[in-house]
Amino acid sequence: MNNYGESNGDSNVHKKKVEGNDHCENGDGSDNGVILGVDGGATSTVCVCIPLFSSSKTLAYPLPVLGRAVSGCSNHNSVGENAARDTLEEVMAEALSKSGSDWSAVRAVCLGVSGVNHPTDQERILNWLREIFPSHVKLYVQNDAVAALASGTMGKLHGCVLIAGTGCISYGFAEDGREARASGAGPVLGDWGSGYGIAAKALTAVIRAHDGRGPQTMLTNKILKALSLSSPDELIGWTYADPSWARIAALVPEVVSCAEACDQVATKILVDAAQDLALSVKAVVQRLHLCGEDGNGSFPVVMVGGVLEANKTWDIGKEVVKCIQEQFPGAHPITPQVEPAVGAALLARNFLMKESTENCRS
């Protein structure tokens, strides 16, 4: 997927927004104005507003976040185009309001949104943004994995990111700009290392144990208690009453708890998930030759998502890294110090500064 972005060429600005300032401002990297970074996943959408730093200045750390807002899912494949668009507009408006800025102060926007898998997806979202922002604003649309990678590399697009939350995806960039991805096609197409995949396998294991097709497991009592249900038969109704991905994925802690208690069924589910997640990273590394000719080259692997957080004895993230480093010892795991929405804002800044530099040279 290309780094899809453009200056808004549409002179019609959304009626709720400021209609003035339709000339190019602050493209030279001066300090007046703000940048919006958006991370839109399958569960929630986060927008941050940061100041537009001059390209001649070193980024301050921690980065000053002027405003931050959180809303629901903005994946158009999950909630539909209208709901996704409303969520994106609302979360950006709230972040601007909290920052004390307004729409006229925005100089660049980068949206990292799940469900952006093809240039047609990018163009659809760009069309939404063109109706919101004045024409001088630079607009960039990426898959949410790209923003997550930037959160670990502070805006540099090199290496690989692994996201494992409600969904999962592995995405990478080579030094020469080539990019590749693996997984991220949704639960129906086999993202079994995701939170949804782990929990769905656990629910299946409970049903199989109940009807005699599978071994007995602690998952039965654990999940029934968590859902306040009295019988595995009730799981069928619970599951299909609202089969949203995030609702199912919320059961992952119950699976981890059973694995920590040495339940073999739960342990196998987590081992399989870790191997599947590692496999997606390996696929990207091999396609981009991130490991070098000898296979021992160093490269970052940014680890993002609740499934990978090391807050339990049974550490899925640690198992994933172990699997990756068995084949690629130069893989260097990174836990981001900033959230993906900030990564998106840094991408917008870097893209804007790069365009400004190229314009000065031409």
mmCIF file of C-alpha atoms in Angstrom:
data_model
loop_
_atom_site.group_PDB
_atom_site.id
_atom_site.type_symbol
_atom_site.label_atom_id
_atom_site.label_comp_id
_atom_site.label_asym_id
_atom_site.label_seq_id
_atom_site.Cartn_x
_atom_site.Cartn_y
_atom_site.Cartn_z
ATOM 1 C CA MET A 1 0.000 0.000 0.000
ATOM 2 C CA ASN A 2 1.357 3.396 -0.904
ATOM 3 C CA ASN A 3 1.813 6.277 1.513
ATOM 4 C CA TYR A 4 -1.428 7.705 0.251
ATOM 5 C CA GLY A 5 -1.836 11.400 0.901
ATOM 6 C CA GLU A 6 -2.592 14.629 -0.806
ATOM 7 C CA SER A 7 -3.367 18.271 -0.358
ATOM 8 C CA ASN A 8 -7.081 18.823 -0.310
ATOM 9 C CA GLY A 9 -8.018 20.343 -3.636
ATOM 10 C CA ASP A 10 -11.725 20.705 -2.958
ATOM 11 C CA SER A 11 -12.859 24.252 -2.278
ATOM 12 C CA ASN A 12 -16.104 23.149 -0.618
ATOM 13 C CA VAL A 13 -15.580 22.895 3.093
ATOM 14 C CA HIS A 14 -18.001 21.067 5.383
ATOM 15 C CA LYS A 15 -20.566 23.569 6.615
ATOM 16 C CA LYS A 16 -19.704 23.003 10.284
ATOM 17 C CA LYS A 17 -16.061 23.885 9.697
ATOM 18 C CA VAL A 18 -14.192 27.147 9.212
ATOM 19 C CA GLU A 19 -14.440 28.097 5.578
ATOM 20 C CA GLY A 20 -11.611 30.606 5.409
ATOM 21 C CA ASN A 21 -7.822 30.155 5.309
ATOM 22 C CA ASP A 22 -7.941 28.515 1.921
ATOM 23 C CA HIS A 23 -4.346 29.418 1.150
ATOM 24 C CA CYS A 24 -1.249 27.358 1.840
ATOM 25 C CA GLU A 25 -0.048 28.092 5.365
ATOM 26 C CA ASN A 26 2.814 26.681 7.393
ATOM 27 C CA GLY A 27 3.936 24.282 4.704
ATOM 28 C CA ASP A 28 7.404 25.621 5.441
ATOM 29 C CA GLY A 29 7.386 23.955 8.853
ATOM 30 C CA SER A 30 6.876 27.036 10.984
ATOM 31 C CA ASP A 31 5.533 26.590 14.490
ATOM 32 C CA ASN A 32 2.009 27.954 13.934
ATOM 33 C CA GLY A 33 -0.683 25.307 13.642
ATOM 34 C CA VAL A 34 -1.485 21.792 14.773
ATOM 35 C CA ILE A 35 -1.411 18.237 13.446
ATOM 36 C CA LEU A 36 -4.040 15.558 14.019
ATOM 37 C CA GLY A 37 -3.162 11.884 14.329
ATOM 38 C CA VAL A 38 -5.908 9.257 14.404
ATOM 39 C CA ASP A 39 -5.668 5.579 15.304
ATOM 40 C CA GLY A 40 -8.861 3.761 14.380
ATOM 41 C CA GLY A 41 -9.100 0.111 15.389
ATOM 42 C CA ALA A 42 -11.792 -2.519 15.575
ATOM 43 C CA THR A 43 -12.640 -1.548 19.151
ATOM 44 C CA SER A 44 -11.933 2.163 19.577
ATOM 45 C CA THR A 45 -10.716 5.286 17.790
ATOM 46 C CA VAL A 46 -8.212 7.723 19.333
ATOM 47 C CA CYS A 47 -7.313 11.181 18.043
ATOM 48 C CA VAL A 48 -4.467 13.347 19.332
ATOM 49 C CA CYS A 49 -3.635 16.939 18.512
ATOM 50 C CA ILE A 50 0.042 17.980 18.605
ATOM 51 C CA PRO A 51 1.750 21.261 17.709
ATOM 52 C CA LEU A 52 3.415 21.647 14.324
ATOM 53 C CA PHE A 53 7.120 21.527 15.162
ATOM 54 C CA SER A 54 9.609 23.142 12.838
ATOM 55 C CA SER A 55 11.689 20.665 10.841
ATOM 56 C CA SER A 56 14.802 22.362 12.213
ATOM 57 C CA LYS A 57 13.926 21.508 15.801
ATOM 58 C CA THR A 58 14.485 18.252 17.636
ATOM 59 C CA LEU A 59 11.238 16.697 18.783
ATOM 60 C CA ALA A 60 10.576 17.220 22.463
ATOM 61 C CA TYR A 61 10.095 14.153 24.628
ATOM 62 C CA PRO A 62 7.622 13.436 25.947
ATOM 63 C CA LEU A 63 5.736 14.883 23.024
ATOM 64 C CA PRO A 64 3.284 17.597 24.027
ATOM 65 C CA VAL A 65 -0.228 16.332 23.319
ATOM 66 C CA LEU A 66 -2.516 19.355 23.231
ATOM 67 C CA GLY A 67 -5.737 17.368 23.106
ATOM 68 C CA ARG A 68 -6.845 13.727 23.091
ATOM 69 C CA ALA A 69 -10.224 12.128 22.415
ATOM 70 C CA VAL A 70 -11.546 8.576 22.302
ATOM 71 C CA SER A 71 -14.579 7.186 20.498
ATOM 72 C CA GLY A 72 -15.886 3.873 19.167
ATOM 73 C CA CYS A 73 -15.015 1.702 16.186
ATOM 74 C CA SER A 74 -14.216 3.460 12.887
ATOM 75 C CA ASN A 75 -13.624 0.367 10.757
ATOM 76 C CA HIS A 76 -16.109 0.749 7.899
ATOM 77 C CA ASN A 77 -16.106 -3.025 7.391
ATOM 78 C CA SER A 78 -17.436 -3.475 10.931
ATOM 79 C CA VAL A 79 -19.848 -0.584 11.470
ATOM 80 C CA GLY A 80 -20.626 0.699 7.973
ATOM 81 C CA GLU A 81 -19.478 3.826 6.167
ATOM 82 C CA ASN A 82 -21.832 6.335 7.776
ATOM 83 C CA ALA A 83 -21.053 5.279 11.344
ATOM 84 C CA ALA A 84 -17.311 5.148 10.615
ATOM 85 C CA ARG A 85 -17.352 8.612 9.106
ATOM 86 C CA ASP A 86 -19.341 10.064 12.011
ATOM 87 C CA THR A 87 -16.945 8.539 14.524
ATOM 88 C CA LEU A 88 -13.877 9.964 12.763
ATOM 89 C CA GLU A 89 -15.366 13.439 12.526
ATOM 90 C CA GLU A 90 -16.545 13.452 16.128
ATOM 91 C CA VAL A 91 -13.244 12.257 17.581
ATOM 92 C CA MET A 92 -11.257 14.854 15.626
ATOM 93 C CA ALA A 93 -13.635 17.628 16.691
ATOM 94 C CA GLU A 94 -13.333 16.643 20.348
ATOM 95 C CA ALA A 95 -9.529 16.490 20.256
ATOM 96 C CA LEU A 96 -9.403 19.953 18.668
ATOM 97 C CA SER A 97 -11.828 21.328 21.234
ATOM 98 C CA LYS A 98 -9.771 19.953 24.123
ATOM 99 C CA SER A 99 -6.620 21.453 22.616
ATOM 100 C CA GLY A 100 -8.156 24.908 22.467
ATOM 101 C CA SER A 101 -7.737 24.910 18.677
ATOM 102 C CA ASP A 102 -10.239 24.911 15.841
ATOM 103 C CA TRP A 103 -10.391 23.446 12.359
ATOM 104 C CA SER A 104 -8.598 26.438 10.822
ATOM 105 C CA ALA A 105 -5.456 25.631 12.849
ATOM 106 C CA VAL A 106 -5.016 22.160 11.320
ATOM 107 C CA ARG A 107 -2.094 21.842 8.901
ATOM 108 C CA ALA A 108 -1.946 18.067 8.403
ATOM 109 C CA VAL A 109 -3.965 14.970 9.290
ATOM 110 C CA CYS A 110 -2.930 11.328 9.257
ATOM 111 C CA LEU A 111 -5.534 8.633 9.761
ATOM 112 C CA GLY A 112 -4.336 5.143 10.572
ATOM 113 C CA VAL A 113 -7.530 3.121 10.300
ATOM 114 C CA SER A 114 -8.197 -0.602 10.347
ATOM 115 C CA GLY A 115 -10.046 -1.810 7.287
ATOM 116 C CA VAL A 116 -7.857 0.265 4.943
ATOM 117 C CA ASN A 117 -6.584 -2.571 2.801
ATOM 118 C CA HIS A 118 -6.680 -1.184 -0.727
ATOM 119 C CA PRO A 119 -6.296 2.180 -2.529
ATOM 120 C CA THR A 120 -10.079 2.283 -2.922
ATOM 121 C CA ASP A 121 -10.409 2.235 0.876
ATOM 122 C CA GLN A 122 -7.927 5.095 1.137
ATOM 123 C CA GLU A 123 -9.692 7.124 -1.523
ATOM 124 C CA ARG A 124 -13.045 6.640 0.216
ATOM 125 C CA ILE A 125 -11.716 8.073 3.476
ATOM 126 C CA LEU A 126 -9.866 10.875 1.674
ATOM 127 C CA ASN A 127 -13.177 11.880 0.117
ATOM 128 C CA TRP A 128 -14.658 12.176 3.614
ATOM 129 C CA LEU A 129 -11.747 14.310 4.765
ATOM 130 C CA ARG A 130 -11.963 16.601 1.722
ATOM 131 C CA GLU A 131 -15.433 17.632 2.861
ATOM 132 C CA ILE A 132 -14.158 18.540 6.326
ATOM 133 C CA PHE A 133 -10.859 20.367 5.871
ATOM 134 C CA PRO A 134 -9.822 23.442 3.877
ATOM 135 C CA SER A 135 -7.740 22.823 0.780
ATOM 136 C CA HIS A 136 -4.347 23.743 2.302
ATOM 137 C CA VAL A 137 -4.529 20.870 4.812
ATOM 138 C CA LYS A 138 -2.362 17.867 3.935
ATOM 139 C CA LEU A 139 -4.275 14.601 4.221
ATOM 140 C CA TYR A 140 -2.769 11.141 4.678
ATOM 141 C CA VAL A 141 -4.580 7.823 5.054
ATOM 142 C CA GLN A 142 -2.895 4.601 6.160
ATOM 143 C CA ASN A 143 -3.772 1.239 7.635
ATOM 144 C CA ASP A 144 -3.709 1.431 11.429
ATOM 145 C CA ALA A 145 -0.698 -0.890 11.434
ATOM 146 C CA VAL A 146 1.422 1.847 9.825
ATOM 147 C CA ALA A 147 0.568 4.264 12.628
ATOM 148 C CA ALA A 148 1.396 1.560 15.161
ATOM 149 C CA LEU A 149 4.801 1.004 13.544
ATOM 150 C CA ALA A 150 5.498 4.732 13.660
ATOM 151 C CA SER A 151 4.638 4.786 17.369
ATOM 152 C CA GLY A 152 7.592 2.491 18.020
ATOM 153 C CA THR A 153 10.040 4.091 15.591
ATOM 154 C CA MET A 154 8.997 7.697 16.322
ATOM 155 C CA GLY A 155 7.775 8.268 12.802
ATOM 156 C CA LYS A 156 10.332 6.318 10.788
ATOM 157 C CA LEU A 157 8.881 3.720 8.433
ATOM 158 C CA HIS A 158 11.311 0.834 8.723
ATOM 159 C CA GLY A 159 11.008 -2.594 10.299
ATOM 160 C CA CYS A 160 7.921 -4.566 11.203
ATOM 161 C CA VAL A 161 4.948 -4.044 13.473
ATOM 162 C CA LEU A 162 2.774 -6.724 14.998
ATOM 163 C CA ILE A 163 -0.643 -5.694 16.236
ATOM 164 C CA ALA A 164 -2.595 -8.212 18.274
ATOM 165 C CA GLY A 165 -5.705 -6.809 19.880
ATOM 166 C CA THR A 166 -9.267 -7.549 18.881
ATOM 167 C CA GLY A 167 -7.831 -8.258 15.419
ATOM 168 C CA CYS A 168 -4.254 -8.818 14.291
ATOM 169 C CA ILE A 169 -1.931 -7.809 11.479
ATOM 170 C CA SER A 170 1.768 -7.721 10.679
ATOM 171 C CA TYR A 171 3.044 -4.880 8.501
ATOM 172 C CA GLY A 172 6.544 -3.888 7.464
ATOM 173 C CA PHE A 173 8.650 -1.434 5.485
ATOM 174 C CA ALA A 174 12.102 -1.917 3.983
ATOM 175 C CA GLU A 175 14.640 0.919 3.826
ATOM 176 C CA ASP A 176 13.883 1.396 0.126
ATOM 177 C CA GLY A 177 10.188 1.953 0.787
ATOM 178 C CA ARG A 178 8.906 -1.496 -0.166
ATOM 179 C CA GLU A 179 6.127 -2.705 2.086
ATOM 180 C CA ALA A 180 4.405 -5.968 2.901
ATOM 181 C CA ARG A 181 1.712 -7.266 5.187
ATOM 182 C CA ALA A 182 0.446 -10.567 6.535
ATOM 183 C CA SER A 183 -2.821 -11.413 8.303
ATOM 184 C CA GLY A 184 -5.242 -8.610 8.979
ATOM 185 C CA ALA A 185 -7.989 -10.119 6.831
ATOM 186 C CA GLY A 186 -10.466 -10.493 9.701
ATOM 187 C CA PRO A 187 -11.688 -13.472 11.723
ATOM 188 C CA VAL A 188 -13.542 -15.180 8.899
ATOM 189 C CA LEU A 189 -10.305 -15.404 6.910
ATOM 190 C CA GLY A 190 -8.213 -16.781 9.730
ATOM 191 C CA ASP A 191 -6.622 -14.158 12.010
ATOM 192 C CA TRP A 192 -6.423 -16.812 14.712
ATOM 193 C CA GLY A 193 -3.726 -15.079 16.730
ATOM 194 C CA SER A 194 -6.026 -12.161 17.435
ATOM 195 C CA GLY A 195 -8.034 -11.626 20.589
ATOM 196 C CA TYR A 196 -11.141 -12.620 18.676
ATOM 197 C CA GLY A 197 -9.422 -15.738 17.341
ATOM 198 C CA ILE A 198 -8.229 -16.831 20.779
ATOM 199 C CA ALA A 199 -11.619 -16.301 22.399
ATOM 200 C CA ALA A 200 -13.537 -17.919 19.529
ATOM 201 C CA LYS A 201 -11.388 -21.030 19.838
ATOM 202 C CA ALA A 202 -12.056 -21.060 23.579
ATOM 203 C CA LEU A 203 -15.817 -20.845 23.040
ATOM 204 C CA THR A 204 -15.582 -23.633 20.493
ATOM 205 C CA ALA A 205 -13.615 -25.744 22.981
ATOM 206 C CA VAL A 206 -16.369 -25.292 25.575
ATOM 207 C CA ILE A 207 -19.042 -26.430 23.126
ATOM 208 C CA ARG A 208 -16.949 -29.412 22.006
ATOM 209 C CA ALA A 209 -16.325 -30.454 25.607
ATOM 210 C CA HIS A 210 -20.033 -30.164 26.343
ATOM 211 C CA ASP A 211 -21.227 -32.340 23.465
ATOM 212 C CA GLY A 212 -18.436 -34.924 23.722
ATOM 213 C CA ARG A 213 -16.334 -33.980 20.696
ATOM 214 C CA GLY A 214 -13.491 -32.597 22.763
ATOM 215 C CA PRO A 215 -11.733 -32.937 26.131
ATOM 216 C CA GLN A 216 -13.061 -31.403 29.314
ATOM 217 C CA THR A 217 -11.531 -28.026 30.112
ATOM 218 C CA MET A 218 -11.462 -25.395 32.848
ATOM 219 C CA LEU A 219 -12.591 -22.949 30.185
ATOM 220 C CA THR A 220 -16.161 -24.150 30.635
ATOM 221 C CA ASN A 221 -16.641 -22.982 34.211
ATOM 222 C CA LYS A 222 -14.407 -19.943 33.755
ATOM 223 C CA ILE A 223 -16.250 -18.564 30.748
ATOM 224 C CA LEU A 224 -19.728 -19.428 32.023
ATOM 225 C CA LYS A 225 -18.976 -17.614 35.281
ATOM 226 C CA ALA A 226 -17.582 -14.587 33.443
ATOM 227 C CA LEU A 227 -20.759 -14.368 31.345
ATOM 228 C CA SER A 228 -23.158 -15.221 34.181
ATOM 229 C CA LEU A 229 -24.464 -18.240 32.288
ATOM 230 C CA SER A 230 -25.489 -21.572 33.789
ATOM 231 C CA SER A 231 -24.932 -23.980 30.877
ATOM 232 C CA PRO A 232 -22.804 -24.269 27.722
ATOM 233 C CA ASP A 233 -26.082 -24.471 25.799
ATOM 234 C CA GLU A 234 -26.649 -20.821 26.679
ATOM 235 C CA LEU A 235 -23.395 -19.879 24.955
ATOM 236 C CA ILE A 236 -25.031 -20.309 21.574
ATOM 237 C CA GLY A 237 -27.627 -17.647 22.256
ATOM 238 C CA TRP A 238 -25.090 -15.344 23.904
ATOM 239 C CA THR A 239 -22.687 -15.599 20.978
ATOM 240 C CA TYR A 240 -25.142 -14.929 18.192
ATOM 241 C CA ALA A 241 -27.133 -12.277 20.031
ATOM 242 C CA ASP A 242 -24.265 -9.884 19.284
ATOM 243 C CA PRO A 243 -21.314 -11.529 17.504
ATOM 244 C CA SER A 244 -19.214 -8.343 17.518
ATOM 245 C CA TRP A 245 -15.489 -8.937 17.417
ATOM 246 C CA ALA A 246 -14.641 -6.879 20.510
ATOM 247 C CA ARG A 247 -17.327 -8.563 22.621
ATOM 248 C CA ILE A 248 -15.901 -12.003 21.859
ATOM 249 C CA ALA A 249 -12.274 -10.858 22.239
ATOM 250 C CA ALA A 250 -12.998 -9.589 25.754
ATOM 251 C CA LEU A 251 -12.853 -13.230 26.909
ATOM 252 C CA VAL A 252 -9.095 -13.532 26.304
ATOM 253 C CA PRO A 253 -8.212 -12.947 30.008
ATOM 254 C CA GLU A 254 -10.276 -16.015 30.914
ATOM 255 C CA VAL A 255 -8.260 -18.116 28.462
ATOM 256 C CA VAL A 256 -4.970 -16.808 29.861
ATOM 257 C CA SER A 257 -6.142 -17.498 33.412
ATOM 258 C CA CYS A 258 -6.932 -21.123 32.537
ATOM 259 C CA ALA A 259 -3.577 -21.545 30.792
ATOM 260 C CA GLU A 260 -1.827 -20.236 33.903
ATOM 261 C CA ALA A 261 -3.673 -22.928 35.858
ATOM 262 C CA CYS A 262 -2.173 -25.511 33.462
ATOM 263 C CA ASP A 263 -5.344 -26.295 31.544
ATOM 264 C CA GLN A 264 -4.080 -28.118 28.450
ATOM 265 C CA VAL A 265 -6.840 -26.921 26.120
ATOM 266 C CA ALA A 266 -6.314 -23.264 27.015
ATOM 267 C CA THR A 267 -2.534 -23.653 26.825
ATOM 268 C CA LYS A 268 -2.722 -25.108 23.335
ATOM 269 C CA ILE A 269 -4.951 -22.248 22.191
ATOM 270 C CA LEU A 270 -2.383 -19.695 23.378
ATOM 271 C CA VAL A 271 0.603 -21.613 21.989
ATOM 272 C CA ASP A 272 -1.107 -21.853 18.613
ATOM 273 C CA ALA A 273 -1.933 -18.134 18.742
ATOM 274 C CA ALA A 274 1.674 -17.186 19.530
ATOM 275 C CA GLN A 275 2.951 -19.327 16.671
ATOM 276 C CA ASP A 276 0.415 -17.853 14.272
ATOM 277 C CA LEU A 277 1.362 -14.296 15.253
ATOM 278 C CA ALA A 278 5.062 -15.083 14.889
ATOM 279 C CA LEU A 279 4.401 -16.627 11.494
ATOM 280 C CA SER A 280 2.814 -13.409 10.251
ATOM 281 C CA VAL A 281 5.911 -11.443 11.290
ATOM 282 C CA LYS A 282 8.215 -13.988 9.675
ATOM 283 C CA ALA A 283 6.277 -13.741 6.415
ATOM 284 C CA VAL A 284 6.765 -9.969 6.287
ATOM 285 C CA VAL A 285 10.451 -10.188 7.246
ATOM 286 C CA GLN A 286 11.157 -12.718 4.525
ATOM 287 C CA ARG A 287 9.320 -10.821 1.809
ATOM 288 C CA LEU A 288 11.152 -7.580 2.608
ATOM 289 C CA HIS A 289 14.526 -9.213 3.450
ATOM 290 C CA LEU A 290 14.648 -7.213 6.672
ATOM 291 C CA CYS A 291 17.057 -9.734 8.157
ATOM 292 C CA GLY A 292 19.766 -9.152 5.520
ATOM 293 C CA GLU A 293 21.460 -11.650 3.263
ATOM 294 C CA ASP A 294 22.772 -13.811 6.099
ATOM 295 C CA GLY A 295 19.492 -13.810 8.014
ATOM 296 C CA ASN A 296 21.099 -12.214 11.076
ATOM 297 C CA GLY A 297 20.521 -8.540 10.302
ATOM 298 C CA SER A 298 18.996 -6.340 12.977
ATOM 299 C CA PHE A 299 15.530 -4.831 12.549
ATOM 300 C CA PRO A 300 12.818 -3.525 14.886
ATOM 301 C CA VAL A 301 9.633 -5.430 15.634
ATOM 302 C CA VAL A 302 7.138 -3.065 17.217
ATOM 303 C CA MET A 303 4.705 -4.928 19.484
ATOM 304 C CA VAL A 304 1.268 -3.366 19.933
ATOM 305 C CA GLY A 305 -2.067 -4.566 21.308
ATOM 306 C CA GLY A 306 -3.674 -5.949 24.433
ATOM 307 C CA VAL A 307 -2.962 -9.580 23.525
ATOM 308 C CA LEU A 308 0.789 -8.858 23.627
ATOM 309 C CA GLU A 309 0.866 -6.947 26.907
ATOM 310 C CA ALA A 310 3.021 -8.623 29.521
ATOM 311 C CA ASN A 311 0.645 -8.449 32.465
ATOM 312 C CA LYS A 312 0.252 -12.156 33.149
ATOM 313 C CA THR A 313 2.469 -15.107 33.987
ATOM 314 C CA TRP A 314 1.510 -16.671 30.653
ATOM 315 C CA ASP A 315 3.075 -13.952 28.461
ATOM 316 C CA ILE A 316 1.847 -14.259 24.852
ATOM 317 C CA GLY A 317 4.108 -11.445 23.652
ATOM 318 C CA LYS A 318 7.175 -13.131 25.109
ATOM 319 C CA GLU A 319 6.282 -16.387 23.394
ATOM 320 C CA VAL A 320 5.838 -14.569 20.070
ATOM 321 C CA VAL A 321 9.264 -12.936 20.346
ATOM 322 C CA LYS A 322 10.828 -16.275 21.226
ATOM 323 C CA CYS A 323 9.344 -17.850 18.085
ATOM 324 C CA ILE A 324 10.527 -14.976 15.885
ATOM 325 C CA GLN A 325 14.071 -14.896 17.260
ATOM 326 C CA GLU A 326 14.513 -18.622 16.771
ATOM 327 C CA GLN A 327 14.611 -17.891 13.033
ATOM 328 C CA PHE A 328 15.674 -14.230 13.056
ATOM 329 C CA PRO A 329 18.029 -13.552 15.983
ATOM 330 C CA GLY A 330 18.430 -9.928 14.879
ATOM 331 C CA ALA A 331 14.771 -9.150 15.560
ATOM 332 C CA HIS A 332 14.645 -6.382 18.161
ATOM 333 C CA PRO A 333 11.283 -6.146 19.973
ATOM 334 C CA ILE A 334 10.094 -2.636 20.792
ATOM 335 C CA THR A 335 7.298 -1.640 23.123
ATOM 336 C CA PRO A 336 6.199 1.830 21.988
ATOM 337 C CA GLN A 337 6.565 4.729 24.399
ATOM 338 C CA VAL A 338 3.757 6.599 22.655
ATOM 339 C CA GLU A 339 0.361 5.390 21.478
ATOM 340 C CA PRO A 340 -0.419 4.711 17.787
ATOM 341 C CA ALA A 341 -2.420 7.925 17.443
ATOM 342 C CA VAL A 342 0.763 9.850 18.275
ATOM 343 C CA GLY A 343 2.563 7.671 15.732
ATOM 344 C CA ALA A 344 0.009 8.802 13.141
ATOM 345 C CA ALA A 345 0.621 12.437 14.074
ATOM 346 C CA LEU A 346 4.381 11.928 13.720
ATOM 347 C CA LEU A 347 3.821 10.385 10.295
ATOM 348 C CA ALA A 348 1.788 13.412 9.241
ATOM 349 C CA ARG A 349 4.563 15.708 10.430
ATOM 350 C CA ASN A 350 7.269 13.714 8.642
ATOM 351 C CA PHE A 351 5.280 13.547 5.403
ATOM 352 C CA LEU A 352 4.581 17.288 5.622
ATOM 353 C CA MET A 353 8.226 18.171 6.268
ATOM 354 C CA LYS A 354 9.377 15.925 3.433
ATOM 355 C CA GLU A 355 6.980 17.553 0.987
ATOM 356 C CA SER A 356 8.040 21.004 2.171
ATOM 357 C CA THR A 357 11.721 20.144 1.646
ATOM 358 C CA GLU A 358 11.056 18.768 -1.827
ATOM 359 C CA ASN A 359 9.057 21.869 -2.764
ATOM 360 C CA CYS A 360 11.916 24.115 -1.634
ATOM 361 C CA ARG A 361 14.326 22.191 -3.850
ATOM 362 C CA SER A 362 12.118 22.334 -6.926
#
